[in-house]
XYZ file of C-alpha atoms in Angstrom:
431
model
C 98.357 107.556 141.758
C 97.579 109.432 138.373
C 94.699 112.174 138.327
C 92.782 112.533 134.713
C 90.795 115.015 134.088
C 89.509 118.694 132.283
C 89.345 121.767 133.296
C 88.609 125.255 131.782
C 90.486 128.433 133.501
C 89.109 131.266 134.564
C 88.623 132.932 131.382
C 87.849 130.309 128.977
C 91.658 129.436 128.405
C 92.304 126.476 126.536
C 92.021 123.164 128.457
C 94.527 121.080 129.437
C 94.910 117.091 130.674
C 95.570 116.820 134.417
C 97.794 114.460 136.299
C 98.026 113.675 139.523
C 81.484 141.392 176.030
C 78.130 139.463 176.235
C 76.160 137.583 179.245
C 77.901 133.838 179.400
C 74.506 132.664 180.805
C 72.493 130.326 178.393
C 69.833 132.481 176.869
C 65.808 132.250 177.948
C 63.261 131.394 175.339
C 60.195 132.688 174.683
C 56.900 130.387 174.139
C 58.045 132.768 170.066
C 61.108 130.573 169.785
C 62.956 134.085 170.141
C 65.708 134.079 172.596
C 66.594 136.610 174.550
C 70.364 137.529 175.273
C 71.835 139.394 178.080
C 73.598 142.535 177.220
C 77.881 142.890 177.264
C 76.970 144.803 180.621
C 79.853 145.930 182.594
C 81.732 142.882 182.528
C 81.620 141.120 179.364
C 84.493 138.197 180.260
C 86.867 139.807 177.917
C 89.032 141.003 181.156
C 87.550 144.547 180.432
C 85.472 146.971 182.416
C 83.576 148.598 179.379
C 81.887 146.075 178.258
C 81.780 145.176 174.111
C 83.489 148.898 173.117
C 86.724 149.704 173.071
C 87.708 152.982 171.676
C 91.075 151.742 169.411
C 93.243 148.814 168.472
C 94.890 148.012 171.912
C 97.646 149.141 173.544
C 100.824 151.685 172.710
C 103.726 151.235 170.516
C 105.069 149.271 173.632
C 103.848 146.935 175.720
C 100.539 146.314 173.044
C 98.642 143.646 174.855
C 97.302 142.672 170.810
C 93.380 142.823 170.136
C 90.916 142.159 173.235
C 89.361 139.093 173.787
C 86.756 138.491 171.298
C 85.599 135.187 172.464
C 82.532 135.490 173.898
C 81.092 136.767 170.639
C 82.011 133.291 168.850
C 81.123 131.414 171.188
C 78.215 128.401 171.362
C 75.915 129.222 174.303
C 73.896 132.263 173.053
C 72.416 134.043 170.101
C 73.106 137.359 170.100
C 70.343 140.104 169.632
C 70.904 142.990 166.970
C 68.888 145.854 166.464
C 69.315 147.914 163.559
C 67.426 151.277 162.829
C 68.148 152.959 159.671
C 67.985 157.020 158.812
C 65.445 158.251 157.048
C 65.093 157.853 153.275
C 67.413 155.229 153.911
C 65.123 152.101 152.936
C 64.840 153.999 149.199
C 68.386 154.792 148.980
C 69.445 150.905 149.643
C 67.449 149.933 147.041
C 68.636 152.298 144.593
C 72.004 151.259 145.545
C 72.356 148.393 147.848
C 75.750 148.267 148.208
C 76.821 152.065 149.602
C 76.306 153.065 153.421
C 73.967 154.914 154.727
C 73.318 155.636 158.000
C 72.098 153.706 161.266
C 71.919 153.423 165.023
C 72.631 149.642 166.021
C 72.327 147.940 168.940
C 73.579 144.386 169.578
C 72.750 142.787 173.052
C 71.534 146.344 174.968
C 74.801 148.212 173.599
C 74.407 151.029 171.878
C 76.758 151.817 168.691
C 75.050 155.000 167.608
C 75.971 156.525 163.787
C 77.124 153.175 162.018
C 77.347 152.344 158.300
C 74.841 149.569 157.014
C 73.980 148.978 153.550
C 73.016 145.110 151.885
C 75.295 142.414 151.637
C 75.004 139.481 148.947
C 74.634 139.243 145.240
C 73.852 136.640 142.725
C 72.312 133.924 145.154
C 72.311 135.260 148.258
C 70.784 139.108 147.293
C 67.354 140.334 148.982
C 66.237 143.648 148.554
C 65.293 145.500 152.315
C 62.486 145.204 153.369
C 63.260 141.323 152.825
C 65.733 139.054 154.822
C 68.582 141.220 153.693
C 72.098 140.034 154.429
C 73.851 142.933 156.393
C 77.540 144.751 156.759
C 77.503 146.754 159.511
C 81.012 148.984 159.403
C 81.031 150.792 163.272
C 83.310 153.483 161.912
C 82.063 154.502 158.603
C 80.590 157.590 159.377
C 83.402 158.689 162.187
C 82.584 156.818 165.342
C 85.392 155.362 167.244
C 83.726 152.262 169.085
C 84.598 149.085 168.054
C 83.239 145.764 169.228
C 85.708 143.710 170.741
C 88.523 145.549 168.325
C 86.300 144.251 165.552
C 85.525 147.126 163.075
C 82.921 145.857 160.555
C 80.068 142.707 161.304
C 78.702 140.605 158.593
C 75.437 139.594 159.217
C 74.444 136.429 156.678
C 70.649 135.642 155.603
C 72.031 131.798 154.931
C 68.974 131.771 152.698
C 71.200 129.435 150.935
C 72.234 127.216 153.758
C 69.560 124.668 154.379
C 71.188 123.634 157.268
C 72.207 127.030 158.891
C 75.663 125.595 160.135
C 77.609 125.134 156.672
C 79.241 128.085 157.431
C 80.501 126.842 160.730
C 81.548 123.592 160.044
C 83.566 124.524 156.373
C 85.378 127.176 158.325
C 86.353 124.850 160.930
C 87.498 122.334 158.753
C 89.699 125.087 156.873
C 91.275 125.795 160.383
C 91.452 121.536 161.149
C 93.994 121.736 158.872
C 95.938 125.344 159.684
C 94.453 128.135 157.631
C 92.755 131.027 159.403
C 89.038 131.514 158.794
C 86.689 133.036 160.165
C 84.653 132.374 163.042
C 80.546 132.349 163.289
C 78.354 133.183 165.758
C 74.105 133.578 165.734
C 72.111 136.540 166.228
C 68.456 137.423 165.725
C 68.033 140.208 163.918
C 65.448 143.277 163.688
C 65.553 146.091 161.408
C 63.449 149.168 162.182
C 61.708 147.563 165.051
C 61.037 144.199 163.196
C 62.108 140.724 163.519
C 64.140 139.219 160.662
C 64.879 136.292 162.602
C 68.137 133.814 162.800
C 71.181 135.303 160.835
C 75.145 133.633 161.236
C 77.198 136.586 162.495
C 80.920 136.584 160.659
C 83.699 137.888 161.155
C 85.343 140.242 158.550
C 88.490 140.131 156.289
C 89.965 142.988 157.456
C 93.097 144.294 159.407
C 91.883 143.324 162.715
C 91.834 139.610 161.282
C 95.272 139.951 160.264
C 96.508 141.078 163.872
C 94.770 138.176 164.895
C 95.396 135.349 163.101
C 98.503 136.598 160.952
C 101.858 136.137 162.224
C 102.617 139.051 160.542
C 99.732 141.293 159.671
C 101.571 143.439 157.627
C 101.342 142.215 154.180
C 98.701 142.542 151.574
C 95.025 140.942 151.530
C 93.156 140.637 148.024
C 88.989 140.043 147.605
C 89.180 137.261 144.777
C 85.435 137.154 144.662
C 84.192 137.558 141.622
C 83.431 140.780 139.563
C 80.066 141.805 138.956
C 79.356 144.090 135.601
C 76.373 146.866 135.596
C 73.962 144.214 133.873
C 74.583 141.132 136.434
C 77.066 138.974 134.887
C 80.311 138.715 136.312
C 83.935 137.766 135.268
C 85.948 135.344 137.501
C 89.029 137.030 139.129
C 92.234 134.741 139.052
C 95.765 134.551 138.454
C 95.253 134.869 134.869
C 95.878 138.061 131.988
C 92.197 138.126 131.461
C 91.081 138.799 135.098
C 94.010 139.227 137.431
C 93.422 142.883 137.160
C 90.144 142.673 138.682
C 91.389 141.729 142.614
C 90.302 143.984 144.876
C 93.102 144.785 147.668
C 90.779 145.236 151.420
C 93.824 145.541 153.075
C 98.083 146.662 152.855
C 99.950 148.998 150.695
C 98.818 149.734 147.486
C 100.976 148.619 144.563
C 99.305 148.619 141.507
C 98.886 145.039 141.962
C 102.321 143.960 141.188
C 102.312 141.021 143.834
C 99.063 139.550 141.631
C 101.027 139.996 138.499
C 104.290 138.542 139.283
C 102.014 135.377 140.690
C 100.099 135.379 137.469
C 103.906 135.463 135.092
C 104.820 132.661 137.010
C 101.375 130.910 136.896
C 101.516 131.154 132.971
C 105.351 129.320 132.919
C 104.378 126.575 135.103
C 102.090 124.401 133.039
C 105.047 121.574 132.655
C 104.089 119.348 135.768
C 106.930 121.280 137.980
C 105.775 123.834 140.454
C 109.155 124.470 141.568
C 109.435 128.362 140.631
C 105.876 128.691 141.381
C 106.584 127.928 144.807
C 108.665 130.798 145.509
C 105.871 133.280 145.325
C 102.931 130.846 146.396
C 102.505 128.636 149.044
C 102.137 125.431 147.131
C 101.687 123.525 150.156
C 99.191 125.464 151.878
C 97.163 125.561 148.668
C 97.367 121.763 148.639
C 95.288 121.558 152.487
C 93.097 124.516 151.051
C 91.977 122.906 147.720
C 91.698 119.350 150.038
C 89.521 120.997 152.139
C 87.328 122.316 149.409
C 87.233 119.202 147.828
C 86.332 117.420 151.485
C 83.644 119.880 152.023
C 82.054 119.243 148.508
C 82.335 123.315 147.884
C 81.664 123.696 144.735
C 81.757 127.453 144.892
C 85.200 127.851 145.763
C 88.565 129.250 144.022
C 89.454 125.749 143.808
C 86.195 124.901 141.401
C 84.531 128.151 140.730
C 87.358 130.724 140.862
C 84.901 132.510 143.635
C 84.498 133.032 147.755
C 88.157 133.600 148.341
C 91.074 136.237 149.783
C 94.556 135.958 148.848
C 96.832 137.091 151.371
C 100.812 137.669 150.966
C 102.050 136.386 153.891
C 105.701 138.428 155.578
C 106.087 135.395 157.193
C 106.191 133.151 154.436
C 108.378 135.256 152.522
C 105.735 137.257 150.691
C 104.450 134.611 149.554
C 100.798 134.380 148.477
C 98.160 131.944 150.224
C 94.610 131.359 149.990
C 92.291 131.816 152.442
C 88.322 130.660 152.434
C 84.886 132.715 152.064
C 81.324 132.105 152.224
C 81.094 128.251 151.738
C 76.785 128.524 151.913
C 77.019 126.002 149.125
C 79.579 123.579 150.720
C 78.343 120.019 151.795
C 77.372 119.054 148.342
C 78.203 115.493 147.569
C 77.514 115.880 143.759
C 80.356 118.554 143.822
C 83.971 117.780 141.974
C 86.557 116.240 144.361
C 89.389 115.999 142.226
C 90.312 117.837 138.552
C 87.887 119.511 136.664
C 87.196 123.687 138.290
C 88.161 126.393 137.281
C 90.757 127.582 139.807
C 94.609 128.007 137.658
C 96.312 127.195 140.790
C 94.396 124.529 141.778
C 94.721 122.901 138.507
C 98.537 123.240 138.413
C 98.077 121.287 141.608
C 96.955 118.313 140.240
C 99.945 118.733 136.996
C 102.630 118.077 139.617
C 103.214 114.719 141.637
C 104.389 116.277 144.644
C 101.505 118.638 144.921
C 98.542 115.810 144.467
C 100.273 113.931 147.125
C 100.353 116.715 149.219
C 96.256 117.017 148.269
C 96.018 113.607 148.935
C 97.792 113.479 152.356
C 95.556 116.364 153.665
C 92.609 114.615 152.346
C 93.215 111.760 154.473
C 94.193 113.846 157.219
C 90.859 115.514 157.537
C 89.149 111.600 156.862
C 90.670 111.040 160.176
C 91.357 114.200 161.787
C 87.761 115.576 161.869
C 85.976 112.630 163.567
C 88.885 112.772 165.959
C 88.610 116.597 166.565
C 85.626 118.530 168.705
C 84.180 119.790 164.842
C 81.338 117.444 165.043
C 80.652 117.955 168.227
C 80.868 121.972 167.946
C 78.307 121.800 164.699
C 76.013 119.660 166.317
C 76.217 122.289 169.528
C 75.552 124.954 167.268
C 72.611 123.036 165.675
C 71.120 122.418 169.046
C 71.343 125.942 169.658
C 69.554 127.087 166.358
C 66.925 124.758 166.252
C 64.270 126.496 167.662
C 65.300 129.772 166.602
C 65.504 128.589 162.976
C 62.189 126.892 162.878
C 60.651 129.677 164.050
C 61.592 132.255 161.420
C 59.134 134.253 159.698
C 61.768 134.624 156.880
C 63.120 131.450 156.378
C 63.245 130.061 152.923
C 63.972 126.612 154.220
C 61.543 124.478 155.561
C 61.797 122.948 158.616
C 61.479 119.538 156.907
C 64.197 120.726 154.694
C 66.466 121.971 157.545
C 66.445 118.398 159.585
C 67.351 116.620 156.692
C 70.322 118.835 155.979
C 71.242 119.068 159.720
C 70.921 114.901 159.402
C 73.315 115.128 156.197
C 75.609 117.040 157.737
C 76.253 114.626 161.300
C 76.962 111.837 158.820
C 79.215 113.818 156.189
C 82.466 113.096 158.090
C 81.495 109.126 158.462
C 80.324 108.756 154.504
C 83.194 111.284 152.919
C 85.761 109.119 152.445
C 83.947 106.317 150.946
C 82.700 109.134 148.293
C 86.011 110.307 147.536
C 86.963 107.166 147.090
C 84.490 106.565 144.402
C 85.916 109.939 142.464
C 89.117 107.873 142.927
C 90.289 109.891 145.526
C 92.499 108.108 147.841
């Protein structure tokens, strides 16, 4: 079939014509809706006697057993508690600068992780000043601890003020995975800052090194923040493989150096605008990007590299040769049906997609796999589990900035996506 369509890059470029250790028991509620988690106790089913700490990243240079198990902290039969309490002066210091640490004692299901680093996580969206239903990072060894939580380093707690449905996160991530690329995983906790309740937050993992030994074959090679880049006065540029903005990835994790890996994606980017991919495929993962754009497109994400140039990490993968894949991040606007399915965003590389043959049937193929693969999967099932588990929690919160009116449709949207998608994307011509 042959694609048509516009699309500006990143950067206002010219456009171009496009072809083709936690208590397993269910938690008790309250008559408050709160529910009330055990603690990681002295033996959290993670095979370990300490509970949720451990005080490094596994074993020796021989015989490393990898990361502990993690999995009762993503899994779908409780809502974790946190309990955050901040230094002093540290509510006016977050507020003068929400995005540097200061100090706090946390506490998440009874266990104690004394002398963290917290400071407010969001920004245009998604932003709430403290006290306020402030999105959270919580970083365990910021200020010299050594106590991790399952190996995991650094928390993210999310507001979802803009998830109507409180389990966008969870189902776009699975999807992402439906189809082979890591993401993260979600969990729930309620959350109280200095002694009050904040109510229902999705706990997520981080893009970090401890993702990479998980998830990577090789965790060894560089991981870039593509998100975009906020100036002093609140508008942003949008990072991309591009000479405008490829200067602005951040690298979270790897060697530092000077960005040349970006650049030598972006010299390639700007010499394959012909409808072949060929050389770009020696320092990208064409393929991959094919499933990763389909799934952005399946999920109606508008807020994604693929049609925003934004919410993404670009890692360069040893065990693809160095070459460069996409990963996903913070899909809280994903499930949109108005959203582009085919050409028109702003991502370069997801435009050069749809230039090439080869690459829009490899969109199209993983379109069709996740038509049929997610119905077939446990996804729907798993959402609707981690609905069921919300519900009452969600209603309940003093926070909220969905109503609960609001939330039921969304949660109602969301069981049908999978049966109506493919019916819309067939309508965008998309099949």
């Amino acid at each position: 079939m042959r694609l048509f369509g516009l699309i500006c890059l990143a950067g206002c470029a010219p456009t171009l014509p496009l072809v083709v250790e936690e208590s397993s028991s269910k938690p008790e509620k309250s008559d408050s809706g709160i529910m009330d988690s055990g603690s990681f106790g002295s033996d959290g089913g993670d095979g370990s006697d300490g509970g949720g700490l451990d005080g490094g990243d596994g074993g020796g240079e021989t015989g490393d057993p990898g990361p502990p198990d993690d999995s009762s902290l993503f899994q779908l039969d409780t809502i974790h508690r946190i309990e955050l309490d901040l230094e002093d002066g540290a509510v006016d210091a977050l507020n003068a600068d929400p995005y540097s640490y200061v100090r706090a004692d946390l506490r998440i299901n009874g266990e104690a992780f004394p002398n963290v680093g917290a400071r407010i996580k969001g920004r245009l969206g998604s932003l709430r000043n403290f006290p306020g239903k402030s999105a959270w990072k919580i970083d365990l060894l910021e200020f010299g601890e050594d106590k991790r939580l399952f190996g995991h380093e650094k928390l993210n707690l999310n507001n979802m003020v803009q998830d109507c449905a409180k389990v966008k996160e969870y189902y776009a991530y699975g999807a992402h995975r439906l189809l082979g690329t890591p993401a993260p995983r979600v969990a729930y906790a309620q959350v109280w800052v200095e002694g009050d309740y904040y109510g229902l937050y999705s706990l997520v993992e981080n893009y970090d090194d401890e993702f990479l030994k998980r998830h990577m074959e090789d965790p060894s090679g560089n991981l870039y923040d593509g998100d975009y880049y906020l100036l002093p006065d609140w508008s942003y540029y949008l990072v991309d493989f591009n000479i405008w903005y490829q200067d602005y990835f951040e690298l979270d994790e790897g060697v530092d150096v000077g960005l040349a890996d970006i650049h030598a994606v972006t010299e390639v980017v700007d010499r394959s605008f012909g409808g072949d991919l060929t050389e770009l495929r020696g320092v990208l993962d064409v393929s991959q990007h094919a499933k990763f754009l389909a799934v952005n497109a399946w999920t109606g994400q508008w807020d994604s590299y693929s049609y925003y140039s934004n919410n993404y990490r670009v890692y360069f993968d040893p065990a693809r040769g160095g070459r460069a894949t996409f990963l996903p991040w913070d899909p809280d606007w994903a499930f949109d049906s108005s959203a582009p399915g085919g050409p028109g965003g702003y991502g370069v590389v997801s435009a050069l997609c749809f230039t090439e043959a080869v690459c829009t049937r490899e969109f199209l193929d993983a379109l069709d796999q996740l038509h049929r693969g997610v119905p077939a999967s446990e996804l729907e099932e798993d959402v609707s589990r981690a609905a069921e588990l919300i519900r009452d929690v969600a209603l309940a919160d003093p926070w909220s900035e969905t109503s609960s009116g609001d939330m039921e449709w969304c949660q109602d949207s969301l069981a049908r996506w999978a049966e109506r998608r493919p019916g819309e994307m067939a309508a965008m011509g998309l099949e």
